[in-house]
C-alpha positions in Angstrom: -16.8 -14.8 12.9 -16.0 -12.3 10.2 -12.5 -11.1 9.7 -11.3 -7.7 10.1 -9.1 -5.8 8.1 -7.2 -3.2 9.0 -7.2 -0.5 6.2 -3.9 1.9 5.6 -4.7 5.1 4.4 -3.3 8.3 3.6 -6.1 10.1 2.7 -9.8 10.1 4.1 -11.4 9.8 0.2 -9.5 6.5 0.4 -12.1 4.8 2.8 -15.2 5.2 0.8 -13.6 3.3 -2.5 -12.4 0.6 -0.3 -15.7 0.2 1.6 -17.4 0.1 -1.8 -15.0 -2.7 -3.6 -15.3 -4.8 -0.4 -18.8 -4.8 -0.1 -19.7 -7.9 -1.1 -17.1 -10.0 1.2 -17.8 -10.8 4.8 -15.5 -8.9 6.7 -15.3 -5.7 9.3 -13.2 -2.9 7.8 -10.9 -1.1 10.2 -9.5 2.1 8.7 -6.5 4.0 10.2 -5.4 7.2 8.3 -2.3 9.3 8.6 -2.1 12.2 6.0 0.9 13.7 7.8 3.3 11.9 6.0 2.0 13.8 2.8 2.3 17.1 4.7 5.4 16.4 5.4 7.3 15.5 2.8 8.7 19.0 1.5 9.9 19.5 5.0 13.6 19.8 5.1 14.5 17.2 7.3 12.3 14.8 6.1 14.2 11.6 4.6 13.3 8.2 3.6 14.3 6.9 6.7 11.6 9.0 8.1 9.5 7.8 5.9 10.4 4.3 6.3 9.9 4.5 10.4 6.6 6.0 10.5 5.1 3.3 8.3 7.2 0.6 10.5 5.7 2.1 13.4 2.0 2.5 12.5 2.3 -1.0 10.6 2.8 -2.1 13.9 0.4 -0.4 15.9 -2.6 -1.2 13.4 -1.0 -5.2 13.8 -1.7 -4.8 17.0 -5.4 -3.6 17.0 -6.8 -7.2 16.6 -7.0 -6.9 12.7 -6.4 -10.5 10.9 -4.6 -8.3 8.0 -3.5 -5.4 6.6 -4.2 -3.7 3.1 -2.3 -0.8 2.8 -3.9 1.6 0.0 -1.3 4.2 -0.2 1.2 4.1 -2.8 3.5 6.4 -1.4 3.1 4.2 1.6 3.6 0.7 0.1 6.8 2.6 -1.9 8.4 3.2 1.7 7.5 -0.2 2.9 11.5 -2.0 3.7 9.8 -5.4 2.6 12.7 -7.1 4.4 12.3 -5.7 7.5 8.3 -6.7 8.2 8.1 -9.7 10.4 4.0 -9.7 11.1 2.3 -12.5 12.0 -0.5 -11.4 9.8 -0.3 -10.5 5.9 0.6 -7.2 4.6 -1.3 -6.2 1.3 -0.5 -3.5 -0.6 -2.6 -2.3 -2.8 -0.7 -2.3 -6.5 0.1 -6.3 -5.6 -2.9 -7.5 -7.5 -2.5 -5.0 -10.2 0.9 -6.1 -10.6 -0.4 -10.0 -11.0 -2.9 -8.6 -13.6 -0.5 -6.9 -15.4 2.4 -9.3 -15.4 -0.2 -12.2 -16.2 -0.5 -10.3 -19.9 1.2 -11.1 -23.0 1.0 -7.8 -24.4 2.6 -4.0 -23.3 0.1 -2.4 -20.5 -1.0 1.2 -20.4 -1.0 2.7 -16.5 -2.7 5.6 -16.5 -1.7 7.8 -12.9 -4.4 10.4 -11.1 -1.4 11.6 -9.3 1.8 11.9 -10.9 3.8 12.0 -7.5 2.7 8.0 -7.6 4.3 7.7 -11.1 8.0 6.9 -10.2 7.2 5.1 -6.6 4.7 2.9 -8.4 6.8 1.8 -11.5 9.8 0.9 -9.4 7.7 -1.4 -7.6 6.3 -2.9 -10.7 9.7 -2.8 -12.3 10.9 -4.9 -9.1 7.5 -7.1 -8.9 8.5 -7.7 -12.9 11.8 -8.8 -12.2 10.7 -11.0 -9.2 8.5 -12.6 -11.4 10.7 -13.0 -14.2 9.0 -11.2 -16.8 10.2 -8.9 -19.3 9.3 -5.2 -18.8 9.8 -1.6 -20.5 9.9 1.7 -19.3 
């Protein structure tokens, strides 16, 4: 029985990369996008809480679509994520985790290059905090 994964987006363009890199695995791609949270974000009540409960809340709504993960490919997303608060009973991937591994697993400074520089800080503080988890140095 193949597995199914449900897919996190913010953005439509997202699906067709993400269909393409998993190609050659065995499993059913489920794909769920919300680009209001992007539309959003210059409104004025808009907060990180906001943020935060949105995610929560379709986190748990794709959790319960009979998907055997999640891979959330939104960066803004996976920033917002309150790691501490997720209590699934399937895994949660976000999509900088194996770039993180990559990039802690080398000896020598790493360039990022960012497509979108409202990623920039989001991303870094996550690496900065996978860094430290890990116990390797790091550098702004």
């Amino acid at each position: 029985m193949k597995k199914r994964l449900g897919c996190f987006h913010a953005h439509h363009s997202n699906i067709e990369h993400i269909e393409k890199a998993l190609k050659p695995y065995n499993i059913e791609l489920i794909h769920f996008v919300d680009p209001g949270l992007d539309r959003i974000k210059m409104d004025s009540n808009f907060t990180k809480e906001v943020a935060q409960k949105k995610i929560k809340d379709t986190l748990e709504w794709i959790s319960s679509c009979h998907v055997d993960a999640i891979l959330i490919t939104c960066t803004f997303f996976t920033a917002n994520i309150e790691q501490d608060k997720l209590a699934y009973s399937i895994p949660i991937i976000k999509i900088d985790d194996p770039l993180f591994h990559s990039i802690c697993e080398k000896g020598e400074p790493q360039i990022l290059v960012f497509t979108n520089p409202n990623t920039v800080e989001g991303t870094m503080n996550q690496l900065i905090n996978f860094a430290t988890k890990q116990k390797k140095k790091h550098s702004s």
